[in-house]
Coordinates of C-alpha atoms in Angstrom, one line a residue:
Chain U
X1 CA -43.7 56.4 -82.1
X2 CA -41.0 54.3 -80.7
X3 CA -40.3 50.7 -81.3
X4 CA -39.2 47.8 -79.0
X5 CA -38.1 44.3 -79.3
X6 CA -37.8 41.9 -76.4
X7 CA -35.5 39.5 -77.9
X8 CA -35.7 36.0 -76.3
X9 CA -34.4 32.5 -77.0
X10 CA -38.0 31.1 -77.9
X11 CA -39.8 34.1 -79.1
X12 CA -39.2 37.8 -80.1
X13 CA -42.0 40.1 -78.8
X14 CA -42.1 43.4 -80.9
X15 CA -44.2 46.5 -80.2
X16 CA -44.6 50.2 -81.3
X17 CA -46.3 52.9 -79.2
X18 CA -46.0 56.4 -78.4
X19 CA -44.5 56.0 -74.9
X20 CA -43.0 52.9 -73.0
X21 CA -46.2 52.0 -71.1
X22 CA -48.5 53.0 -74.1
X23 CA -48.2 49.9 -76.4
X24 CA -50.2 50.6 -79.6
X25 CA -49.3 47.5 -81.5
X26 CA -47.6 44.2 -80.3
X27 CA -46.6 41.1 -82.2
X28 CA -44.9 37.9 -81.1
X29 CA -42.5 35.8 -83.5
X30 CA -40.9 32.5 -82.7
X31 CA -37.3 32.6 -82.6
X32 CA -35.6 30.5 -85.5
X33 CA -32.4 31.4 -87.3
X34 CA -31.2 34.9 -87.1
X35 CA -31.8 35.3 -90.7
X36 CA -35.4 34.0 -90.6
X37 CA -36.2 35.8 -87.3
X38 CA -34.6 39.3 -88.1
X39 CA -36.3 39.4 -91.5
X40 CA -39.8 38.5 -90.1
X41 CA -39.1 41.2 -87.4
X42 CA -38.1 43.8 -90.0
X43 CA -41.4 43.1 -92.0
X44 CA -43.7 43.7 -89.1
X45 CA -42.1 46.9 -88.3
X46 CA -42.4 47.9 -91.9
X47 CA -46.1 47.4 -91.8
X48 CA -46.4 49.7 -88.6
X49 CA -46.5 53.5 -88.1
X50 CA -42.9 54.7 -88.7
X51 CA -40.6 55.0 -85.5
X52 CA -38.2 57.5 -84.4
X53 CA -36.1 54.9 -82.3
X54 CA -35.8 51.3 -81.5
X55 CA -34.7 49.6 -78.0
X56 CA -33.8 46.1 -78.0
X57 CA -33.8 44.0 -74.7
X58 CA -32.1 40.8 -75.6
X59 CA -31.1 37.4 -74.3
X60 CA -27.5 37.1 -73.8
X61 CA -24.6 37.1 -73.5
X62 CA -24.5 40.4 -75.4
X63 CA -21.8 43.1 -75.8
X64 CA -22.8 46.2 -73.9
X65 CA -19.4 48.1 -74.2
X66 CA -20.2 51.3 -76.2
X67 CA -16.6 51.6 -77.3
X68 CA -16.5 48.2 -78.7
X69 CA -16.6 47.3 -82.3
X70 CA -19.2 44.4 -81.5
X71 CA -21.4 46.7 -79.4
X72 CA -25.0 45.4 -79.8
X73 CA -23.9 41.8 -80.8
X74 CA -24.9 38.6 -79.2
X75 CA -21.6 37.1 -78.2
X76 CA -20.6 33.6 -77.4
X77 CA -24.0 31.6 -77.0
X78 CA -24.8 27.8 -77.1
X79 CA -27.9 28.8 -79.3
X80 CA -27.1 27.6 -82.7
X81 CA -26.4 30.2 -85.2
X82 CA -26.8 33.1 -82.9
X83 CA -23.2 33.6 -81.7
X84 CA -21.7 37.1 -82.9
X85 CA -25.3 38.1 -84.4
X86 CA -25.2 41.9 -84.8
X87 CA -28.6 42.5 -83.5
X88 CA -28.5 46.2 -82.9
X89 CA -26.8 46.9 -86.2
X90 CA -29.2 44.9 -88.2
X91 CA -32.1 47.1 -87.1
X92 CA -30.1 50.3 -87.1
X93 CA -29.4 49.8 -90.8
X94 CA -32.7 48.3 -91.7
X95 CA -34.8 50.9 -89.9
X96 CA -32.5 53.8 -90.1
X97 CA -33.2 54.9 -86.6
X98 CA -31.0 55.1 -83.3
X99 CA -31.1 51.9 -81.4
X100 CA -30.7 51.3 -77.7
X101 CA -29.6 48.0 -76.6
X102 CA -29.3 46.1 -73.2
X103 CA -29.9 42.7 -71.8
X104 CA -33.5 41.5 -71.5
X105 CA -33.3 41.4 -67.6
X106 CA -31.7 44.9 -67.5
X107 CA -34.5 46.1 -69.7
X108 CA -37.0 44.4 -67.3
X109 CA -35.1 46.0 -64.4
X110 CA -35.3 49.6 -65.6
X111 CA -39.0 49.1 -66.6
X112 CA -39.9 47.7 -63.1
X113 CA -38.2 50.5 -61.3
X114 CA -39.7 53.2 -63.6
X115 CA -43.2 51.9 -63.7
X116 CA -43.7 48.4 -62.1
X117 CA -43.1 47.0 -58.7
X118 CA -40.3 49.3 -57.7
X119 CA -41.9 52.6 -58.9
X120 CA -40.0 55.3 -57.2
X121 CA -36.9 53.4 -56.0
X122 CA -33.4 54.0 -57.5
X123 CA -32.2 50.4 -56.8
X124 CA -33.9 47.1 -58.0
X125 CA -32.9 43.7 -59.4
X126 CA -35.1 42.0 -61.7
X127 CA -34.6 38.0 -61.7
X128 CA -36.2 35.8 -64.0
X129 CA -36.7 32.2 -63.1
X130 CA -37.7 30.1 -66.1
X131 CA -35.6 28.0 -68.7
X132 CA -32.7 29.9 -67.1
X133 CA -32.1 32.2 -64.4
X134 CA -30.9 35.6 -65.2
X135 CA -30.8 39.0 -63.4
X136 CA -30.6 42.5 -64.3
X137 CA -29.7 45.5 -62.0
X138 CA -30.6 49.0 -61.6
X139 CA -28.5 50.9 -59.0
X140 CA -28.5 54.6 -58.6
X141 CA -31.2 54.6 -61.2
X142 CA -29.2 53.2 -64.0
X143 CA -28.6 49.7 -65.3
X144 CA -25.4 48.0 -64.3
X145 CA -23.1 46.8 -67.1
X146 CA -19.8 46.5 -65.1
X147 CA -17.2 43.9 -67.1
X148 CA -20.3 43.0 -69.4
X149 CA -23.5 42.4 -67.5
X150 CA -24.5 40.2 -64.4
X151 CA -24.9 36.4 -64.8
X152 CA -26.6 36.0 -61.5
X153 CA -28.2 32.5 -62.2
X154 CA -24.8 31.1 -61.9
X155 CA -24.1 32.0 -58.3
X156 CA -23.5 29.3 -55.8
X157 CA -26.1 28.7 -52.9
X158 CA -25.7 26.9 -49.8
X159 CA -27.3 23.4 -50.1
X160 CA -29.9 22.4 -47.5
X161 CA -28.2 20.0 -45.3
X162 CA -30.6 17.2 -46.1
X163 CA -30.4 17.9 -49.9
X164 CA -27.7 15.8 -51.1
X165 CA -29.3 13.6 -53.8
X166 CA -29.2 15.9 -56.7
X167 CA -26.1 17.0 -58.6
X168 CA -27.5 19.8 -60.3
X169 CA -28.6 20.5 -63.9
X170 CA -26.2 23.3 -65.1
X171 CA -23.7 21.8 -67.6
X172 CA -20.9 24.5 -66.6
X173 CA -21.4 24.5 -62.9
X174 CA -23.6 21.5 -61.8
X175 CA -25.3 22.8 -58.8
X176 CA -25.2 26.6 -59.1
X177 CA -28.5 28.2 -58.5
X178 CA -29.7 27.8 -62.1
X179 CA -28.5 24.1 -61.9
X180 CA -31.0 23.8 -58.7
X181 CA -33.9 26.0 -59.3
X182 CA -34.5 26.7 -63.0
X183 CA -37.4 25.2 -64.7
X184 CA -35.4 22.4 -66.4
X185 CA -33.6 21.6 -63.2
X186 CA -37.0 21.1 -61.4
X187 CA -38.3 18.8 -64.3
X188 CA -35.0 16.9 -64.3
X189 CA -35.4 16.2 -60.6
X190 CA -39.1 16.0 -59.8
X191 CA -40.4 15.2 -63.4
X192 CA -42.9 18.1 -63.1
X193 CA -43.2 21.9 -63.3
X194 CA -43.1 23.3 -59.8
X195 CA -46.6 24.6 -60.2
X196 CA -47.9 21.1 -60.9
X197 CA -46.4 19.6 -57.9
X198 CA -48.8 19.5 -54.8
X199 CA -48.6 22.2 -52.2
X200 CA -47.1 20.1 -49.7
X201 CA -44.5 18.7 -52.0
X202 CA -41.0 19.5 -50.5
X203 CA -39.7 21.0 -54.0
X204 CA -41.7 24.3 -53.0
X205 CA -39.7 24.5 -49.8
X206 CA -36.3 23.7 -51.6
X207 CA -36.8 26.0 -54.6
X208 CA -38.1 28.8 -52.2
X209 CA -35.0 28.4 -50.1
X210 CA -32.4 28.7 -52.7
X211 CA -34.2 31.7 -54.4
X212 CA -34.2 33.3 -50.9
X213 CA -30.4 33.0 -50.8
X214 CA -30.2 34.9 -54.0
X215 CA -32.5 37.6 -52.8
X216 CA -30.7 37.9 -49.4
X217 CA -27.5 38.1 -51.2
X218 CA -28.7 40.7 -53.5
X219 CA -29.6 42.8 -50.6
X220 CA -26.4 42.1 -48.5
X221 CA -24.1 42.8 -51.5
X222 CA -25.8 45.6 -53.6
X223 CA -28.3 46.8 -50.9
X224 CA -31.0 47.1 -53.6
X225 CA -34.4 48.0 -52.3
X226 CA -36.6 45.8 -54.4
X227 CA -36.0 42.3 -56.0
X228 CA -38.5 41.6 -58.6
X229 CA -38.9 37.7 -59.3
X230 CA -40.4 37.0 -62.7
X231 CA -40.4 33.9 -64.9
X232 CA -42.4 30.8 -64.9
X233 CA -41.2 29.2 -61.9
X234 CA -42.0 32.2 -59.7
X235 CA -45.8 31.7 -60.4
X236 CA -46.1 28.5 -58.4
X237 CA -48.6 29.3 -55.6
X238 CA -47.3 30.4 -52.5
X239 CA -43.7 30.5 -53.8
X240 CA -43.1 34.3 -53.2
X241 CA -44.2 34.3 -49.6
X242 CA -42.0 31.3 -49.1
X243 CA -38.9 33.3 -50.6
X244 CA -39.8 36.5 -48.5
X245 CA -40.1 34.3 -45.3
X246 CA -36.7 32.6 -46.2
X247 CA -34.9 35.7 -46.9
X248 CA -36.2 37.4 -43.8
X249 CA -34.6 34.4 -41.8
X250 CA -31.4 34.6 -43.3
X251 CA -31.1 38.5 -42.5
X252 CA -32.1 37.8 -39.0
X253 CA -33.2 41.5 -38.7
X254 CA -29.7 42.6 -39.4
X255 CA -29.4 44.5 -42.8
X256 CA -29.6 48.4 -42.3
X257 CA -32.1 48.8 -45.0
X258 CA -34.6 46.9 -42.8
X259 CA -38.2 46.9 -44.3
X260 CA -37.1 49.1 -47.5
X261 CA -35.9 45.6 -48.8
X262 CA -38.8 44.0 -50.8
X263 CA -39.3 40.9 -52.9
X264 CA -42.2 41.5 -55.3
X265 CA -43.8 40.0 -58.6
X266 CA -43.5 41.9 -61.7
X267 CA -45.8 45.0 -61.6
X268 CA -45.8 45.1 -65.3
X269 CA -47.0 41.3 -65.6
X270 CA -45.5 39.8 -68.8
X271 CA -44.5 43.5 -70.3
X272 CA -41.4 44.2 -67.9
X273 CA -38.9 43.3 -70.7
X274 CA -40.8 44.9 -73.5
X275 CA -41.6 48.1 -71.5
X276 CA -37.7 48.3 -70.8
X277 CA -37.0 47.8 -74.4
X278 CA -39.3 50.8 -75.3
X279 CA -37.6 52.8 -72.6
X280 CA -34.2 51.9 -74.2
X281 CA -35.6 53.4 -77.6
X282 CA -36.8 56.5 -75.7
X283 CA -33.2 56.9 -74.3
X284 CA -31.7 56.2 -77.7
X285 CA -34.0 59.0 -79.3
X286 CA -33.0 61.4 -76.5
X287 CA -29.3 60.8 -77.0
X288 CA -29.5 61.4 -80.7
X289 CA -31.5 64.6 -80.5
Chain G
X1 CA -7.4 72.8 -48.9
X2 CA -9.9 70.1 -48.0
X3 CA -9.9 67.8 -45.0
X4 CA -10.8 64.0 -44.6
X5 CA -11.7 61.7 -41.8
X6 CA -11.5 57.9 -42.1
X7 CA -13.6 57.0 -38.9
X8 CA -12.9 53.5 -37.7
X9 CA -14.2 51.6 -34.7
X10 CA -10.5 51.6 -33.4
X11 CA -9.1 54.8 -34.7
X12 CA -9.7 57.8 -36.6
X13 CA -7.4 59.0 -39.2
X14 CA -7.4 62.6 -39.9
X15 CA -6.0 64.4 -43.0
X16 CA -5.8 67.6 -44.9
X17 CA -4.3 68.4 -48.3
X18 CA -4.8 70.2 -51.5
X19 CA -6.2 67.2 -53.4
X20 CA -7.3 63.6 -52.4
X21 CA -4.0 62.0 -53.3
X22 CA -1.9 65.0 -52.0
X23 CA -2.0 64.6 -48.2
X24 CA -0.2 67.5 -46.4
X25 CA -0.9 66.3 -42.8
X26 CA -2.2 63.2 -41.2
X27 CA -3.0 62.5 -37.7
X28 CA -4.3 59.3 -35.9
X29 CA -6.3 59.3 -32.8
X30 CA -7.9 56.3 -31.0
X31 CA -11.6 55.9 -31.0
X32 CA -13.0 56.3 -27.5
X33 CA -16.5 58.0 -26.7
X34 CA -17.9 60.1 -29.2
X35 CA -17.4 63.1 -27.1
X36 CA -13.8 62.5 -26.4
X37 CA -13.0 61.3 -29.9
X38 CA -14.8 64.1 -31.9
X39 CA -13.4 66.8 -29.6
X40 CA -9.8 65.7 -30.3
X41 CA -10.3 65.5 -34.0
X42 CA -11.9 69.2 -33.9
X43 CA -8.9 70.3 -32.1
X44 CA -6.4 68.8 -34.8
X45 CA -8.4 70.4 -37.6
X46 CA -8.3 73.7 -35.6
X47 CA -4.5 73.6 -35.8
X48 CA -4.3 73.1 -39.5
X49 CA -4.6 75.2 -42.5
X50 CA -8.2 76.1 -42.9
X51 CA -10.2 73.8 -45.1
X52 CA -13.1 74.5 -47.7
X53 CA -14.9 71.2 -47.1
X54 CA -14.6 67.8 -45.1
X55 CA -15.3 64.2 -46.1
X56 CA -16.0 61.5 -43.8
X57 CA -15.6 57.8 -44.5
X58 CA -17.2 56.2 -41.6
X59 CA -17.5 52.6 -40.0
X60 CA -21.3 51.6 -40.1
X61 CA -24.1 51.3 -40.1
X62 CA -24.7 54.9 -41.2
X63 CA -27.7 56.9 -42.7
X64 CA -26.6 57.8 -46.3
X65 CA -30.2 59.0 -47.4
X66 CA -29.9 62.6 -48.1
X67 CA -33.4 63.3 -47.7
X68 CA -33.4 61.7 -44.1
X69 CA -33.3 64.0 -40.9
X70 CA -30.6 61.6 -39.6
X71 CA -28.4 61.7 -42.7
X72 CA -24.8 61.4 -41.7
X73 CA -25.5 59.7 -38.5
X74 CA -24.1 56.3 -37.4
X75 CA -27.3 54.3 -36.8
X76 CA -27.7 51.3 -34.7
X77 CA -24.3 49.8 -33.6
X78 CA -23.2 47.5 -30.9
X79 CA -20.2 50.1 -30.2
X80 CA -20.9 51.5 -26.9
X81 CA -22.2 55.2 -27.1
X82 CA -21.9 55.6 -30.8
X83 CA -25.5 54.6 -31.8
X84 CA -27.3 57.7 -33.4
X85 CA -24.1 59.9 -33.2
X86 CA -24.4 62.9 -35.6
X87 CA -21.1 62.5 -37.1
X88 CA -21.4 64.8 -40.2
X89 CA -23.6 67.2 -38.5
X90 CA -20.9 67.7 -35.7
X91 CA -18.2 68.6 -38.0
X92 CA -20.3 70.7 -40.4
X93 CA -21.3 72.8 -37.2
X94 CA -17.8 72.9 -35.8
X95 CA -16.1 73.6 -38.8
X96 CA -18.4 75.6 -40.8
X97 CA -17.8 73.8 -44.2
X98 CA -19.7 71.4 -46.5
X99 CA -19.5 67.8 -45.4
X100 CA -19.5 64.7 -47.6
X101 CA -20.3 61.5 -46.0
X102 CA -20.3 57.7 -46.8
X103 CA -19.3 54.4 -45.5
X104 CA -15.6 53.8 -44.9
X105 CA -15.7 51.0 -47.7
X106 CA -17.4 53.0 -50.2
X107 CA -14.8 55.7 -49.6
X108 CA -12.2 53.0 -50.2
X109 CA -14.1 51.8 -53.3
X110 CA -14.3 55.2 -55.1
X111 CA -10.8 56.0 -54.1
X112 CA -9.4 52.6 -55.4
X113 CA -11.6 53.1 -58.6
X114 CA -10.2 56.6 -59.3
X115 CA -6.7 56.3 -58.1
X116 CA -5.8 53.0 -57.0
X117 CA -5.9 49.1 -58.2
X118 CA -8.9 49.9 -60.6
X119 CA -7.7 53.2 -62.1
X120 CA -9.9 53.7 -65.1
X121 CA -12.7 51.3 -64.4
X122 CA -16.1 52.2 -63.7
X123 CA -17.2 49.2 -61.5
X124 CA -15.3 48.1 -58.4
X125 CA -15.7 46.5 -55.1
X126 CA -13.6 47.2 -52.0
X127 CA -13.7 44.5 -49.6
X128 CA -11.9 44.7 -46.1
X129 CA -11.2 41.6 -44.2
X130 CA -10.1 42.3 -40.7
X131 CA -11.9 42.6 -37.5
X132 CA -15.2 42.3 -39.4
X133 CA -15.8 42.0 -43.2
X134 CA -17.3 44.9 -45.0
X135 CA -17.7 45.9 -48.6
X136 CA -18.3 49.0 -50.6
X137 CA -19.2 49.1 -54.3
X138 CA -18.7 51.6 -57.2
X139 CA -21.1 50.8 -60.4
X140 CA -21.3 53.2 -63.3
X141 CA -18.5 55.2 -61.5
X142 CA -20.7 55.9 -58.4
X143 CA -20.9 54.7 -55.0
X144 CA -23.7 52.3 -54.3
X145 CA -26.3 53.1 -51.4
X146 CA -29.4 51.3 -52.3
X147 CA -31.7 50.8 -49.1
X148 CA -28.9 51.8 -47.1
X149 CA -25.6 50.3 -47.8
X150 CA -24.0 46.9 -48.7
X151 CA -23.2 44.8 -45.8
X152 CA -21.3 42.0 -47.8
X153 CA -19.6 40.5 -44.8
X154 CA -22.9 38.8 -43.9
X155 CA -23.5 36.9 -47.1
X156 CA -23.5 33.0 -46.8
X157 CA -21.1 31.0 -48.5
X158 CA -21.0 27.3 -49.2
X159 CA -19.1 25.4 -46.6
X160 CA -16.5 23.0 -47.9
X161 CA -17.6 19.6 -47.6
X162 CA -15.0 18.5 -45.1
X163 CA -15.3 21.8 -43.0
X164 CA -18.0 20.8 -40.5
X165 CA -16.2 21.3 -37.1
X166 CA -16.7 25.0 -36.7
X167 CA -20.1 26.7 -36.0
X168 CA -18.8 30.1 -37.0
X169 CA -18.2 33.3 -35.2
X170 CA -20.9 35.7 -36.1
X171 CA -23.3 36.4 -33.2
X172 CA -26.1 37.2 -35.6
X173 CA -25.7 34.6 -38.4
X174 CA -23.2 32.1 -37.2
X175 CA -21.2 30.9 -40.3
X176 CA -21.8 33.7 -42.5
X177 CA -18.9 35.0 -44.3
X178 CA -17.8 37.3 -41.5
X179 CA -18.3 34.4 -39.1
X180 CA -16.0 32.0 -41.0
X181 CA -13.2 34.4 -42.4
X182 CA -13.0 37.6 -40.4
X183 CA -9.8 37.8 -38.1
X184 CA -11.8 37.2 -34.9
X185 CA -13.3 34.0 -36.4
X186 CA -9.7 32.8 -37.6
X187 CA -8.5 33.4 -34.0
X188 CA -11.4 31.6 -32.4
X189 CA -10.8 28.7 -34.7
X190 CA -7.1 28.3 -34.9
X191 CA -5.7 30.6 -32.1
X192 CA -3.6 32.7 -34.2
X193 CA -3.8 35.2 -36.9
X194 CA -3.8 33.9 -40.5
X195 CA -0.2 35.2 -41.3
X196 CA 1.3 33.7 -38.3
X197 CA 0.0 30.1 -39.3
X198 CA 2.4 28.0 -41.4
X199 CA 2.2 28.2 -45.2
X200 CA 1.1 24.6 -45.3
X201 CA -1.7 25.2 -42.6
X202 CA -5.3 24.1 -44.0
X203 CA -6.6 27.6 -42.8
X204 CA -5.1 29.3 -45.9
X205 CA -7.1 27.2 -48.3
X206 CA -10.1 27.4 -46.3
X207 CA -10.2 31.2 -46.0
X208 CA -9.0 31.7 -49.5
X209 CA -11.9 29.4 -50.7
X210 CA -14.5 31.6 -48.7
X211 CA -13.2 34.8 -50.0
X212 CA -13.2 33.3 -53.6
X213 CA -16.9 32.6 -53.2
X214 CA -17.5 36.3 -52.4
X215 CA -15.3 37.5 -55.3
X216 CA -17.1 35.2 -57.7
X217 CA -20.5 36.2 -56.5
X218 CA -19.8 40.0 -56.9
X219 CA -18.7 39.1 -60.4
X220 CA -21.6 37.0 -61.2
X221 CA -24.1 39.4 -59.4
X222 CA -22.8 42.9 -60.2
X223 CA -20.4 42.4 -63.0
X224 CA -18.0 44.5 -61.2
X225 CA -14.6 44.6 -63.1
X226 CA -12.3 44.5 -60.0
X227 CA -12.7 43.3 -56.4
X228 CA -10.0 45.0 -54.2
X229 CA -9.2 42.9 -51.1
X230 CA -7.8 45.1 -48.2
X231 CA -7.6 44.5 -44.3
X232 CA -5.2 42.6 -42.3
X233 CA -6.4 39.0 -43.1
X234 CA -5.8 39.5 -46.9
X235 CA -2.1 40.1 -46.1
X236 CA -1.3 36.6 -45.2
X237 CA 1.3 35.4 -47.8
X238 CA 0.0 33.9 -51.0
X239 CA -3.7 34.5 -50.0
X240 CA -4.7 36.5 -53.0
X241 CA -3.3 34.1 -55.3
X242 CA -5.2 31.4 -53.9
X243 CA -8.4 33.5 -53.9
X244 CA -7.8 34.1 -57.7
X245 CA -7.5 30.5 -58.3
X246 CA -10.6 29.8 -56.3
X247 CA -12.8 32.4 -58.1
X248 CA -11.4 31.2 -61.5
X249 CA -12.5 27.6 -60.7
X250 CA -15.9 28.7 -59.5
X251 CA -16.4 30.7 -62.8
X252 CA -15.1 27.8 -64.8
X253 CA -14.6 30.4 -67.7
X254 CA -18.3 31.1 -68.0
X255 CA -18.6 34.8 -67.1
X256 CA -19.1 37.0 -70.2
X257 CA -16.6 39.7 -68.6
X258 CA -13.8 37.0 -68.8
X259 CA -10.5 38.5 -68.1
X260 CA -11.8 42.1 -67.3
X261 CA -12.5 40.6 -63.9
X262 CA -9.8 40.9 -61.6
X263 CA -8.8 40.5 -57.7
X264 CA -6.4 42.9 -56.7
X265 CA -4.5 44.2 -53.4
X266 CA -5.4 47.9 -52.6
X267 CA -3.3 50.2 -54.9
X268 CA -3.3 52.9 -52.4
X269 CA -1.9 50.8 -49.4
X270 CA -3.3 51.9 -46.2
X271 CA -4.6 55.2 -47.7
X272 CA -7.7 54.0 -49.6
X273 CA -10.4 54.9 -46.8
X274 CA -8.6 58.3 -46.3
X275 CA -8.3 59.2 -50.0
X276 CA -12.0 58.2 -50.4
X277 CA -12.8 60.7 -47.4
X278 CA -11.0 63.5 -49.3
X279 CA -12.7 62.7 -52.5
X280 CA -15.9 63.0 -50.6
X281 CA -14.7 66.5 -49.4
X282 CA -14.0 67.5 -53.0
X283 CA -17.5 66.3 -54.0
X284 CA -19.0 68.3 -51.0
X285 CA -16.9 71.4 -52.3
X286 CA -18.1 71.1 -55.8
X287 CA -21.8 70.6 -54.7
X288 CA -21.9 73.6 -52.7
X289 CA -20.3 76.0 -55.3

């Protein structure tokens, strides 16, 4: 058996199972202080069949540098109490098993590439659009870390010419993508969730247009075959089709990858991140043996 | 000995040498029709010490899919006569050696990552800003292909608020990055090369601002440690410092990679692409044996 944790800012999702897609038991706990949250998670794993390895797909920013003394830590976060939390070390010591560690969105990306909407492709971006906007990237079949990990919610997109009456909701960048298209930005602007606004409300076209720019930029910059769009905002009816249309218009049939570029909903539903966590556990077990 | 070709739209640069950084002989021929150009290149190689493998770093778009029957071909290009040219196959048959093949900018990127401005890093983007704008990407130590290969000159950047009097010079996208900041766009707009305009001309700030957006987007989307800026436009005095400043302002100290993100001139000068071609030859020889 292997174990997985999708560590999020509002909840931790825990699971054990024989394989990444065979979840035998699953449990959700609310995210509170690190001490409370990690203790409750440890307690749950103690009551399960014993596991040979654990994978953690975590909210960020995190340290993914295997040569760093703070590998597996959450680094500088505005979330009270969580800065410098040694997430990987806590469970490695507590459970006595090898631990694999990556961002929540890189976890979702490896899972969607292996078992979800991108099954069979070697390049895929997973973007979640919810409380914030974050993205993970698999290229050449491997999760991308680089200098740390992508932070693709904070790219700048071109404002629509008639969209000048909203300064943006990001405390760092104002009207970066997250400042325009995250759930809180939509509520700050229109007072409602996107899915609660009527289908002819201009918000749908705005948000789709900004997300289309991210998708097109990912295609143009990384040549990724598939962009998976997850998170609450992307569930608004018709949104994905609008995003596809917008990205197609931006490309104007130019990109050499052509129809190999696709924009998809998560193939694993709500389980992309958790499945990714279990894949990280599998990799950690393989690396140990 | 190994051989390399940097195949460009205006010239082919040929070389042989014992290692990628040890160029023993080098020769430049102008790019004309495929028949003339490839024949002259073959003739030059015939007069050199015999080689065990050849690497080609080519202008694009190209087919990089090893499973494709048109692998190693230039695909659909506006350059008269060159569409569907079987570049790799021509030299493989003519020289009877294994051939490695990638884009010119992926070649430059692997060379800069291994031997140039990014020596020691595993993630690097090489962007050339000249007749066009193109970029190659190395992540996790490997060149990125994805659905085909990146086309990062054609991303859209945010226009400066007071920059409204130029429609852009790209026939496909109008004011995409290439339509705003390539050499021909600069000449169309201001009648001069950037390096010929006086240092206080507003063009410098404009172009630097647009290139800074590409660099920041690469950092945010791929977490690449180093962006190498090559090509004629980037040699304008002071440009790189302006780009660094602009990218820093966009990040606003947000990206978790921090100071590990760098913007650099090519460490290999004019030889990035050619060195990359020789590295592709080395890889092709190793794969054969």
